[in-house]
mmCIF file with all atom_site columns, C-alpha atoms and ligand atoms in Angstrom:
data_model
loop_
_atom_site.group_PDB
_atom_site.id
_atom_site.type_symbol
_atom_site.label_atom_id
_atom_site.label_alt_id
_atom_site.label_comp_id
_atom_site.label_asym_id
_atom_site.label_entity_id
_atom_site.label_seq_id
_atom_site.pdbx_PDB_ins_code
_atom_site.Cartn_x
_atom_site.Cartn_y
_atom_site.Cartn_z
_atom_site.occupancy
_atom_site.B_iso_or_equiv
_atom_site.pdbx_formal_charge
_atom_site.auth_seq_id
_atom_site.auth_comp_id
_atom_site.auth_asym_id
_atom_site.auth_atom_id
_atom_site.pdbx_PDB_model_num
ATOM   1   C CA . MET A 1 1   ? 13.918  9.017   8.913   1.00 0.00 ? 18  MET A CA 1
ATOM   2   C CA . ARG A 1 2   ? 12.684  9.786   5.392   1.00 0.00 ? 19  ARG A CA 1
ATOM   3   C CA . VAL A 1 3   ? 9.255   8.035   4.572   1.00 0.00 ? 20  VAL A CA 1
ATOM   4   C CA . LEU A 1 4   ? 7.499   7.772   1.471   1.00 0.00 ? 21  LEU A CA 1
ATOM   5   C CA . LEU A 1 5   ? 3.709   7.151   1.850   1.00 0.00 ? 22  LEU A CA 1
ATOM   6   C CA . THR A 1 6   ? 2.049   5.998   -1.357  1.00 0.00 ? 23  THR A CA 1
ATOM   7   C CA . GLY A 1 7   ? -1.790  5.723   -1.861  1.00 0.00 ? 24  GLY A CA 1
ATOM   8   C CA . PHE A 1 8   ? -3.958  5.210   -4.901  1.00 0.00 ? 25  PHE A CA 1
ATOM   9   C CA . GLU A 1 9   ? -6.398  7.485   -6.845  1.00 0.00 ? 26  GLU A CA 1
ATOM   10  C CA . PRO A 1 10  ? -10.065 6.179   -7.227  1.00 0.00 ? 27  PRO A CA 1
ATOM   11  C CA . PHE A 1 11  ? -10.718 3.055   -9.184  1.00 0.00 ? 28  PHE A CA 1
ATOM   12  C CA . GLY A 1 12  ? -13.506 0.649   -10.118 1.00 0.00 ? 29  GLY A CA 1
ATOM   13  C CA . GLY A 1 13  ? -16.232 2.931   -9.740  1.00 0.00 ? 30  GLY A CA 1
ATOM   14  C CA . TYR A 1 14  ? -15.459 3.949   -5.984  1.00 0.00 ? 31  TYR A CA 1
ATOM   15  C CA . SER A 1 15  ? -15.889 7.958   -5.470  1.00 0.00 ? 32  SER A CA 1
ATOM   16  C CA . VAL A 1 16  ? -12.960 7.882   -3.353  1.00 0.00 ? 33  VAL A CA 1
ATOM   17  C CA . ASN A 1 17  ? -9.853  5.923   -2.165  1.00 0.00 ? 34  ASN A CA 1
ATOM   18  C CA . PRO A 1 18  ? -9.436  6.002   1.752   1.00 0.00 ? 35  PRO A CA 1
ATOM   19  C CA . SER A 1 19  ? -5.474  5.365   0.931   1.00 0.00 ? 36  SER A CA 1
ATOM   20  C CA . GLN A 1 20  ? -5.341  8.739   -0.905  1.00 0.00 ? 37  GLN A CA 1
ATOM   21  C CA . LEU A 1 21  ? -7.344  10.579  2.006   1.00 0.00 ? 38  LEU A CA 1
ATOM   22  C CA . LEU A 1 22  ? -4.958  8.859   4.562   1.00 0.00 ? 39  LEU A CA 1
ATOM   23  C CA . VAL A 1 23  ? -1.449  9.528   3.126   1.00 0.00 ? 40  VAL A CA 1
ATOM   24  C CA . GLU A 1 24  ? -2.385  13.052  2.241   1.00 0.00 ? 41  GLU A CA 1
ATOM   25  C CA . GLU A 1 25  ? -3.540  13.848  5.715   1.00 0.00 ? 42  GLU A CA 1
ATOM   26  C CA . LEU A 1 26  ? -0.625  12.007  7.440   1.00 0.00 ? 43  LEU A CA 1
ATOM   27  C CA . ALA A 1 27  ? 1.813   14.002  4.869   1.00 0.00 ? 44  ALA A CA 1
ATOM   28  C CA . SER A 1 28  ? 0.174   17.220  6.028   1.00 0.00 ? 45  SER A CA 1
ATOM   29  C CA . SER A 1 29  ? -0.040  16.559  9.905   1.00 0.00 ? 46  SER A CA 1
ATOM   30  C CA . ASP A 1 30  ? 3.234   14.494  11.053  1.00 0.00 ? 47  ASP A CA 1
ATOM   31  C CA . PRO A 1 31  ? 5.948   17.012  11.988  1.00 0.00 ? 48  PRO A CA 1
ATOM   32  C CA . GLY A 1 32  ? 8.879   14.981  13.400  1.00 0.00 ? 49  GLY A CA 1
ATOM   33  C CA . LEU A 1 33  ? 9.534   12.774  10.281  1.00 0.00 ? 50  LEU A CA 1
ATOM   34  C CA . GLU A 1 34  ? 10.281  13.608  6.904   1.00 0.00 ? 51  GLU A CA 1
ATOM   35  C CA . ILE A 1 35  ? 7.049   12.349  5.361   1.00 0.00 ? 52  ILE A CA 1
ATOM   36  C CA . TYR A 1 36  ? 6.391   12.413  1.621   1.00 0.00 ? 53  TYR A CA 1
ATOM   37  C CA . ALA A 1 37  ? 2.860   11.531  0.084   1.00 0.00 ? 54  ALA A CA 1
ATOM   38  C CA . TRP A 1 38  ? 2.485   10.211  -3.484  1.00 0.00 ? 55  TRP A CA 1
ATOM   39  C CA . VAL A 1 39  ? -0.754  9.198   -4.905  1.00 0.00 ? 56  VAL A CA 1
ATOM   40  C CA . LEU A 1 40  ? -0.241  6.741   -7.699  1.00 0.00 ? 57  LEU A CA 1
ATOM   41  C CA . PRO A 1 41  ? -2.195  6.150   -10.529 1.00 0.00 ? 58  PRO A CA 1
ATOM   42  C CA . VAL A 1 42  ? -4.318  2.949   -10.898 1.00 0.00 ? 59  VAL A CA 1
ATOM   43  C CA . LYS A 1 43  ? -2.857  2.060   -14.204 1.00 0.00 ? 60  LYS A CA 1
ATOM   44  C CA . GLY A 1 44  ? -0.787  -0.964  -14.446 1.00 0.00 ? 61  GLY A CA 1
ATOM   45  C CA . LYS A 1 45  ? 1.440   0.439   -17.223 1.00 0.00 ? 62  LYS A CA 1
ATOM   46  C CA . ARG A 1 46  ? 2.317   3.574   -15.541 1.00 0.00 ? 63  ARG A CA 1
ATOM   47  C CA . VAL A 1 47  ? 2.393   2.708   -11.932 1.00 0.00 ? 64  VAL A CA 1
ATOM   48  C CA . GLY A 1 48  ? 5.914   1.157   -11.910 1.00 0.00 ? 65  GLY A CA 1
ATOM   49  C CA . GLU A 1 49  ? 7.566   4.185   -13.538 1.00 0.00 ? 66  GLU A CA 1
ATOM   50  C CA . GLU A 1 50  ? 5.889   6.642   -11.162 1.00 0.00 ? 67  GLU A CA 1
ATOM   51  C CA . LEU A 1 51  ? 7.023   4.749   -8.101  1.00 0.00 ? 68  LEU A CA 1
ATOM   52  C CA . LYS A 1 52  ? 10.696  4.853   -9.471  1.00 0.00 ? 69  LYS A CA 1
ATOM   53  C CA . ASP A 1 53  ? 10.225  8.396   -9.838  1.00 0.00 ? 70  ASP A CA 1
ATOM   54  C CA . ALA A 1 54  ? 8.924   9.084   -6.332  1.00 0.00 ? 71  ALA A CA 1
ATOM   55  C CA . LEU A 1 55  ? 12.011  6.631   -4.846  1.00 0.00 ? 72  LEU A CA 1
ATOM   56  C CA . GLU A 1 56  ? 14.414  8.871   -7.027  1.00 0.00 ? 73  GLU A CA 1
ATOM   57  C CA . GLU A 1 57  ? 12.950  12.068  -5.841  1.00 0.00 ? 74  GLU A CA 1
ATOM   58  C CA . PHE A 1 58  ? 12.554  11.348  -2.261  1.00 0.00 ? 75  PHE A CA 1
ATOM   59  C CA . LYS A 1 59  ? 15.280  8.757   -1.558  1.00 0.00 ? 76  LYS A CA 1
ATOM   60  C CA . PRO A 1 60  ? 13.046  7.385   1.461   1.00 0.00 ? 77  PRO A CA 1
ATOM   61  C CA . GLN A 1 61  ? 14.462  4.924   3.846   1.00 0.00 ? 78  GLN A CA 1
ATOM   62  C CA . LEU A 1 62  ? 10.965  3.525   4.523   1.00 0.00 ? 79  LEU A CA 1
ATOM   63  C CA . VAL A 1 63  ? 8.020   2.983   2.153   1.00 0.00 ? 80  VAL A CA 1
ATOM   64  C CA . LEU A 1 64  ? 4.621   2.396   3.118   1.00 0.00 ? 81  LEU A CA 1
ATOM   65  C CA . SER A 1 65  ? 2.192   1.795   0.380   1.00 0.00 ? 82  SER A CA 1
ATOM   66  C CA . PHE A 1 66  ? -1.668  1.790   0.985   1.00 0.00 ? 83  PHE A CA 1
ATOM   67  C CA . GLY A 1 67  ? -4.579  0.693   -1.114  1.00 0.00 ? 84  GLY A CA 1
ATOM   68  C CA . LEU A 1 68  ? -8.161  -0.227  -0.755  1.00 0.00 ? 85  LEU A CA 1
ATOM   69  C CA . ALA A 1 69  ? -9.411  -3.687  -0.570  1.00 0.00 ? 86  ALA A CA 1
ATOM   70  C CA . TYR A 1 70  ? -13.328 -3.681  -0.739  1.00 0.00 ? 87  TYR A CA 1
ATOM   71  C CA . ASN A 1 71  ? -14.635 -6.082  1.922   1.00 0.00 ? 88  ASN A CA 1
ATOM   72  C CA . ARG A 1 72  ? -11.690 -6.274  4.268   1.00 0.00 ? 89  ARG A CA 1
ATOM   73  C CA . PRO A 1 73  ? -12.732 -5.838  7.921   1.00 0.00 ? 90  PRO A CA 1
ATOM   74  C CA . ALA A 1 74  ? -9.461  -4.462  9.247   1.00 0.00 ? 91  ALA A CA 1
ATOM   75  C CA . ILE A 1 75  ? -6.159  -2.929  8.527   1.00 0.00 ? 92  ILE A CA 1
ATOM   76  C CA . SER A 1 76  ? -4.590  -5.671  6.568   1.00 0.00 ? 93  SER A CA 1
ATOM   77  C CA . LEU A 1 77  ? -0.707  -6.042  6.788   1.00 0.00 ? 94  LEU A CA 1
ATOM   78  C CA . GLU A 1 78  ? 0.278   -7.833  3.495   1.00 0.00 ? 95  GLU A CA 1
ATOM   79  C CA . ARG A 1 79  ? 2.542   -10.533 3.971   1.00 0.00 ? 96  ARG A CA 1
ATOM   80  C CA . VAL A 1 80  ? 3.361   -11.533 0.307   1.00 0.00 ? 97  VAL A CA 1
ATOM   81  C CA . ALA A 1 81  ? 3.694   -9.805  -3.051  1.00 0.00 ? 98  ALA A CA 1
ATOM   82  C CA . ILE A 1 82  ? 3.479   -12.539 -6.268  1.00 0.00 ? 99  ILE A CA 1
ATOM   83  C CA . ASN A 1 83  ? 4.960   -11.988 -9.779  1.00 0.00 ? 100 ASN A CA 1
ATOM   84  C CA . LEU A 1 84  ? 1.470   -12.007 -11.385 1.00 0.00 ? 101 LEU A CA 1
ATOM   85  C CA . LEU A 1 85  ? -0.993  -9.453  -13.325 1.00 0.00 ? 102 LEU A CA 1
ATOM   86  C CA . ASP A 1 86  ? -4.418  -11.025 -13.441 1.00 0.00 ? 103 ASP A CA 1
ATOM   87  C CA . PHE A 1 87  ? -6.694  -8.245  -13.167 1.00 0.00 ? 104 PHE A CA 1
ATOM   88  C CA . SER A 1 88  ? -10.372 -8.834  -12.531 1.00 0.00 ? 105 SER A CA 1
ATOM   89  C CA . ILE A 1 89  ? -11.593 -5.473  -13.504 1.00 0.00 ? 106 ILE A CA 1
ATOM   90  C CA . PRO A 1 90  ? -9.780  -3.286  -16.103 1.00 0.00 ? 107 PRO A CA 1
ATOM   91  C CA . ASP A 1 91  ? -7.328  -0.379  -14.464 1.00 0.00 ? 108 ASP A CA 1
ATOM   92  C CA . ASN A 1 92  ? -8.334  3.235   -15.164 1.00 0.00 ? 109 ASN A CA 1
ATOM   93  C CA . GLU A 1 93  ? -7.075  3.213   -18.683 1.00 0.00 ? 110 GLU A CA 1
ATOM   94  C CA . GLY A 1 94  ? -8.815  0.142   -19.248 1.00 0.00 ? 111 GLY A CA 1
ATOM   95  C CA . TRP A 1 95  ? -6.093  -2.312  -19.317 1.00 0.00 ? 112 TRP A CA 1
ATOM   96  C CA . LYS A 1 96  ? -6.833  -6.040  -18.153 1.00 0.00 ? 113 LYS A CA 1
ATOM   97  C CA . PRO A 1 97  ? -3.887  -8.254  -18.236 1.00 0.00 ? 114 PRO A CA 1
ATOM   98  C CA . GLU A 1 98  ? -4.119  -12.039 -17.575 1.00 0.00 ? 115 GLU A CA 1
ATOM   99  C CA . GLU A 1 99  ? -1.641  -14.375 -16.018 1.00 0.00 ? 116 GLU A CA 1
ATOM   100 C CA . THR A 1 100 ? 1.447   -12.046 -17.076 1.00 0.00 ? 117 THR A CA 1
ATOM   101 C CA . PRO A 1 101 ? 4.511   -11.569 -14.955 1.00 0.00 ? 118 PRO A CA 1
ATOM   102 C CA . ILE A 1 102 ? 5.080   -8.402  -13.355 1.00 0.00 ? 119 ILE A CA 1
ATOM   103 C CA . VAL A 1 103 ? 8.926   -8.645  -13.706 1.00 0.00 ? 120 VAL A CA 1
ATOM   104 C CA . ALA A 1 104 ? 9.795   -11.119 -16.475 1.00 0.00 ? 121 ALA A CA 1
ATOM   105 C CA . GLU A 1 105 ? 12.393  -13.625 -14.782 1.00 0.00 ? 122 GLU A CA 1
ATOM   106 C CA . GLY A 1 106 ? 11.699  -11.960 -11.498 1.00 0.00 ? 123 GLY A CA 1
ATOM   107 C CA . PRO A 1 107 ? 11.168  -14.177 -8.521  1.00 0.00 ? 124 PRO A CA 1
ATOM   108 C CA . LEU A 1 108 ? 7.730   -15.855 -7.899  1.00 0.00 ? 125 LEU A CA 1
ATOM   109 C CA . ALA A 1 109 ? 7.083   -13.718 -4.880  1.00 0.00 ? 126 ALA A CA 1
ATOM   110 C CA . TYR A 1 110 ? 8.395   -11.652 -2.176  1.00 0.00 ? 127 TYR A CA 1
ATOM   111 C CA . PHE A 1 111 ? 7.849   -11.210 1.438   1.00 0.00 ? 128 PHE A CA 1
ATOM   112 C CA . SER A 1 112 ? 7.106   -7.892  3.067   1.00 0.00 ? 129 SER A CA 1
ATOM   113 C CA . GLY A 1 113 ? 9.974   -5.983  4.345   1.00 0.00 ? 130 GLY A CA 1
ATOM   114 C CA . LEU A 1 114 ? 7.822   -4.975  7.659   1.00 0.00 ? 131 LEU A CA 1
ATOM   115 C CA . PRO A 1 115 ? 7.811   -6.554  10.995  1.00 0.00 ? 132 PRO A CA 1
ATOM   116 C CA . LEU A 1 116 ? 4.242   -7.776  10.723  1.00 0.00 ? 133 LEU A CA 1
ATOM   117 C CA . LYS A 1 117 ? 3.786   -9.605  13.616  1.00 0.00 ? 134 LYS A CA 1
ATOM   118 C CA . GLU A 1 118 ? 5.343   -6.420  15.874  1.00 0.00 ? 135 GLU A CA 1
ATOM   119 C CA . LEU A 1 119 ? 2.832   -4.177  13.897  1.00 0.00 ? 136 LEU A CA 1
ATOM   120 C CA . GLN A 1 120 ? -0.088  -6.190  14.454  1.00 0.00 ? 137 GLN A CA 1
ATOM   121 C CA . GLN A 1 121 ? 0.364   -6.323  18.252  1.00 0.00 ? 138 GLN A CA 1
ATOM   122 C CA . VAL A 1 122 ? 1.106   -2.799  18.267  1.00 0.00 ? 139 VAL A CA 1
ATOM   123 C CA . LEU A 1 123 ? -2.258  -1.983  16.570  1.00 0.00 ? 140 LEU A CA 1
ATOM   124 C CA . ARG A 1 124 ? -4.275  -4.650  18.626  1.00 0.00 ? 141 ARG A CA 1
ATOM   125 C CA . GLU A 1 125 ? -2.770  -2.964  21.985  1.00 0.00 ? 142 GLU A CA 1
ATOM   126 C CA . GLU A 1 126 ? -4.307  0.118   20.548  1.00 0.00 ? 143 GLU A CA 1
ATOM   127 C CA . GLY A 1 127 ? -7.847  -1.582  19.942  1.00 0.00 ? 144 GLY A CA 1
ATOM   128 C CA . ILE A 1 128 ? -7.413  -1.111  16.484  1.00 0.00 ? 145 ILE A CA 1
ATOM   129 C CA . PRO A 1 129 ? -8.529  -4.353  14.506  1.00 0.00 ? 146 PRO A CA 1
ATOM   130 C CA . CYS A 1 130 ? -5.582  -5.801  12.074  1.00 0.00 ? 147 CYS A CA 1
ATOM   131 C CA . GLU A 1 131 ? -4.748  -8.907  10.497  1.00 0.00 ? 148 GLU A CA 1
ATOM   132 C CA . ILE A 1 132 ? -1.931  -10.211 8.358   1.00 0.00 ? 149 ILE A CA 1
ATOM   133 C CA . SER A 1 133 ? -3.045  -11.087 5.080   1.00 0.00 ? 150 SER A CA 1
ATOM   134 C CA . ASN A 1 134 ? -1.483  -13.678 2.734   1.00 0.00 ? 151 ASN A CA 1
ATOM   135 C CA . THR A 1 135 ? -2.693  -12.220 -0.275  1.00 0.00 ? 152 THR A CA 1
ATOM   136 C CA . ALA A 1 136 ? -2.723  -8.876  -1.748  1.00 0.00 ? 153 ALA A CA 1
ATOM   137 C CA . GLY A 1 137 ? -4.505  -10.026 -4.956  1.00 0.00 ? 154 GLY A CA 1
ATOM   138 C CA . THR A 1 138 ? -3.653  -9.951  -8.651  1.00 0.00 ? 155 THR A CA 1
ATOM   139 C CA . TYR A 1 139 ? -4.393  -6.339  -9.273  1.00 0.00 ? 156 TYR A CA 1
ATOM   140 C CA . VAL A 1 140 ? -2.446  -3.045  -9.244  1.00 0.00 ? 157 VAL A CA 1
ATOM   141 C CA . CYS A 1 141 ? -2.036  -3.044  -5.231  1.00 0.00 ? 158 CYS A CA 1
ATOM   142 C CA . ASN A 1 142 ? -0.066  -6.372  -5.631  1.00 0.00 ? 159 ASN A CA 1
ATOM   143 C CA . GLN A 1 143 ? 1.704   -5.032  -8.537  1.00 0.00 ? 160 GLN A CA 1
ATOM   144 C CA . ILE A 1 144 ? 3.099   -2.071  -6.573  1.00 0.00 ? 161 ILE A CA 1
ATOM   145 C CA . PHE A 1 145 ? 3.769   -4.048  -3.466  1.00 0.00 ? 162 PHE A CA 1
ATOM   146 C CA . TYR A 1 146 ? 6.056   -6.562  -5.813  1.00 0.00 ? 163 TYR A CA 1
ATOM   147 C CA . LEU A 1 147 ? 7.738   -3.489  -7.383  1.00 0.00 ? 164 LEU A CA 1
ATOM   148 C CA . LEU A 1 148 ? 8.619   -2.160  -4.092  1.00 0.00 ? 165 LEU A CA 1
ATOM   149 C CA . ALA A 1 149 ? 9.978   -5.343  -2.748  1.00 0.00 ? 166 ALA A CA 1
ATOM   150 C CA . HIS A 1 150 ? 11.855  -5.833  -6.232  1.00 0.00 ? 167 HIS A CA 1
ATOM   151 C CA . TYR A 1 151 ? 13.278  -2.396  -6.074  1.00 0.00 ? 168 TYR A CA 1
ATOM   152 C CA . SER A 1 152 ? 14.306  -2.728  -2.667  1.00 0.00 ? 169 SER A CA 1
ATOM   153 C CA . ARG A 1 153 ? 16.373  -5.831  -3.185  1.00 0.00 ? 170 ARG A CA 1
ATOM   154 C CA . ASN A 1 154 ? 18.050  -4.944  -6.429  1.00 0.00 ? 171 ASN A CA 1
ATOM   155 C CA . TRP A 1 155 ? 18.222  -1.144  -6.812  1.00 0.00 ? 172 TRP A CA 1
ATOM   156 C CA . ARG A 1 156 ? 17.711  1.274   -3.821  1.00 0.00 ? 173 ARG A CA 1
ATOM   157 C CA . ASP A 1 157 ? 18.158  0.660   0.017   1.00 0.00 ? 174 ASP A CA 1
ATOM   158 C CA . PHE A 1 158 ? 14.820  1.040   1.922   1.00 0.00 ? 175 PHE A CA 1
ATOM   159 C CA . LYS A 1 159 ? 12.301  -0.965  3.884   1.00 0.00 ? 176 LYS A CA 1
ATOM   160 C CA . GLY A 1 160 ? 9.024   -1.433  2.224   1.00 0.00 ? 177 GLY A CA 1
ATOM   161 C CA . GLY A 1 161 ? 5.719   -3.040  2.804   1.00 0.00 ? 178 GLY A CA 1
ATOM   162 C CA . PHE A 1 162 ? 2.054   -2.793  1.813   1.00 0.00 ? 179 PHE A CA 1
ATOM   163 C CA . ILE A 1 163 ? -1.161  -2.242  3.849   1.00 0.00 ? 180 ILE A CA 1
ATOM   164 C CA . HIS A 1 164 ? -4.692  -2.564  2.626   1.00 0.00 ? 181 HIS A CA 1
ATOM   165 C CA . LEU A 1 165 ? -7.260  -0.728  4.021   1.00 0.00 ? 182 LEU A CA 1
ATOM   166 C CA . PRO A 1 166 ? -11.093 -1.148  4.250   1.00 0.00 ? 183 PRO A CA 1
ATOM   167 C CA . CYS A 1 167 ? -13.838 1.248   2.856   1.00 0.00 ? 184 CYS A CA 1
ATOM   168 C CA . THR A 1 168 ? -14.636 4.106   5.065   1.00 0.00 ? 185 THR A CA 1
ATOM   169 C CA . PRO A 1 169 ? -18.485 4.196   6.135   1.00 0.00 ? 186 PRO A CA 1
ATOM   170 C CA . GLU A 1 170 ? -19.059 7.213   3.840   1.00 0.00 ? 187 GLU A CA 1
ATOM   171 C CA . LEU A 1 171 ? -17.790 5.102   0.885   1.00 0.00 ? 188 LEU A CA 1
ATOM   172 C CA . VAL A 1 172 ? -19.955 2.227   2.002   1.00 0.00 ? 189 VAL A CA 1
ATOM   173 C CA . ALA A 1 173 ? -22.997 4.476   2.135   1.00 0.00 ? 190 ALA A CA 1
ATOM   174 C CA . GLN A 1 174 ? -22.680 5.207   -1.427  1.00 0.00 ? 191 GLN A CA 1
ATOM   175 C CA . LEU A 1 175 ? -22.487 1.764   -2.534  1.00 0.00 ? 192 LEU A CA 1
ATOM   176 C CA . GLU A 1 176 ? -25.046 -0.740  -3.876  1.00 0.00 ? 193 GLU A CA 1
ATOM   177 C CA . LYS A 1 177 ? -23.740 -3.691  -1.993  1.00 0.00 ? 194 LYS A CA 1
ATOM   178 C CA . VAL A 1 178 ? -22.642 -3.006  1.789   1.00 0.00 ? 195 VAL A CA 1
ATOM   179 C CA . ALA A 1 179 ? -19.154 -4.042  2.984   1.00 0.00 ? 196 ALA A CA 1
ATOM   180 C CA . PRO A 1 180 ? -17.382 -3.654  6.319   1.00 0.00 ? 197 PRO A CA 1
ATOM   181 C CA . SER A 1 181 ? -16.279 -0.470  7.007   1.00 0.00 ? 198 SER A CA 1
ATOM   182 C CA . PHE A 1 182 ? -13.829 1.431   9.221   1.00 0.00 ? 199 PHE A CA 1
ATOM   183 C CA . PRO A 1 183 ? -13.499 5.130   10.289  1.00 0.00 ? 200 PRO A CA 1
ATOM   184 C CA . LEU A 1 184 ? -10.552 7.244   8.554   1.00 0.00 ? 201 LEU A CA 1
ATOM   185 C CA . ASP A 1 185 ? -9.441  8.437   11.963  1.00 0.00 ? 202 ASP A CA 1
ATOM   186 C CA . LEU A 1 186 ? -9.098  5.094   13.170  1.00 0.00 ? 203 LEU A CA 1
ATOM   187 C CA . MET A 1 187 ? -7.014  4.312   9.969   1.00 0.00 ? 204 MET A CA 1
ATOM   188 C CA . LEU A 1 188 ? -5.017  7.422   10.457  1.00 0.00 ? 205 LEU A CA 1
ATOM   189 C CA . LYS A 1 189 ? -4.345  6.361   14.193  1.00 0.00 ? 206 LYS A CA 1
ATOM   190 C CA . GLY A 1 190 ? -3.267  3.136   12.982  1.00 0.00 ? 207 GLY A CA 1
ATOM   191 C CA . ALA A 1 191 ? -0.828  4.533   10.485  1.00 0.00 ? 208 ALA A CA 1
ATOM   192 C CA . ARG A 1 192 ? 0.561   6.923   13.055  1.00 0.00 ? 209 ARG A CA 1
ATOM   193 C CA . LYS A 1 193 ? 1.263   3.738   15.384  1.00 0.00 ? 210 LYS A CA 1
ATOM   194 C CA . ILE A 1 194 ? 3.008   1.982   12.426  1.00 0.00 ? 211 ILE A CA 1
ATOM   195 C CA . LEU A 1 195 ? 5.039   5.202   11.600  1.00 0.00 ? 212 LEU A CA 1
ATOM   196 C CA . ASN A 1 196 ? 6.011   5.595   15.574  1.00 0.00 ? 213 ASN A CA 1
ATOM   197 C CA . TYR A 1 197 ? 7.213   2.076   15.688  1.00 0.00 ? 214 TYR A CA 1
ATOM   198 C CA . MET A 1 198 ? 9.047   1.882   12.497  1.00 0.00 ? 215 MET A CA 1
ATOM   199 C CA . SER A 1 199 ? 10.976  5.063   13.449  1.00 0.00 ? 216 SER A CA 1
ATOM   200 C CA . ALA A 1 200 ? 11.648  3.772   16.887  1.00 0.00 ? 217 ALA A CA 1
ATOM   201 C CA . HIS A 1 201 ? 12.979  0.480   15.704  1.00 0.00 ? 218 HIS A CA 1
ATOM   202 C CA . PHE A 1 202 ? 14.815  1.923   12.530  1.00 0.00 ? 219 PHE A CA 1
ATOM   203 C CA . LYS A 1 203 ? 18.273  0.212   12.004  1.00 0.00 ? 220 LYS A CA 1
HETATM 204 N N1 . LIG B 2 .   ? -6.856  -1.138  -4.541  1.00 0.00 ? 196 LIG B N1 1
HETATM 205 C C1 . LIG B 2 .   ? -6.680  -1.886  -5.712  1.00 0.00 ? 196 LIG B C1 1
HETATM 206 C C2 . LIG B 2 .   ? -5.766  -0.884  -6.633  1.00 0.00 ? 196 LIG B C2 1
HETATM 207 C C3 . LIG B 2 .   ? -5.897  0.232   -6.107  1.00 0.00 ? 196 LIG B C3 1
HETATM 208 C C4 . LIG B 2 .   ? -6.390  -0.134  -4.658  1.00 0.00 ? 196 LIG B C4 1
HETATM 209 O O1 . LIG B 2 .   ? -6.591  1.078   -3.891  1.00 0.00 ? 196 LIG B O1 1
HETATM 210 C C5 . LIG B 2 .   ? -6.108  -3.365  -5.332  1.00 0.00 ? 196 LIG B C5 1
HETATM 211 O O2 . LIG B 2 .   ? -6.312  -3.747  -4.273  1.00 0.00 ? 196 LIG B O2 1
HETATM 212 O O3 . LIG B 2 .   ? -5.608  -3.844  -6.097  1.00 0.00 ? 196 LIG B O3 1
#
């Protein structure tokens, strides 16, 4: 199975982005599947084109996109992407759109293409805290999640979904304001379980 994993570069004053660390580590350590990692910019005006480039280059059958969500206590399987840009902080090139659609005339929302309940069960059985989240926010992660769903319905045939990750302990240790944290090794274990499940059940 050809798998594209996307993470994001650091943003918003965080020195690292666990999603970048995770996809780079998975791509370098997982034989058996054809895995490609792509680190996306936290730049709303560019991220859609970069995602398209990655989809064209790798022609994946599965896309798992990851991003950081400060204050989440568990791996969050996102259920729904909404057609809205309403950034609470500027992106990495200073853009801060408000109440703007991602795709003009696009549907209001898309559901994830991943089997969320099954994946949640798999992670819980491994002792990995995991929740299904009903909002991916209105920033760049929601944007990529929406575009992923939009492209998979209108342009290329692949399954895709978005997963938010908590901060790592090392990242929280650098912050002024503490937040829940989650070791990178446990995120990696969870992501590998998700990949195993998806490849075993791939149709
Ligand atoms: N998290 C941000 C954008 C990039 C990232 O890793 C978000 O949740 O929208």
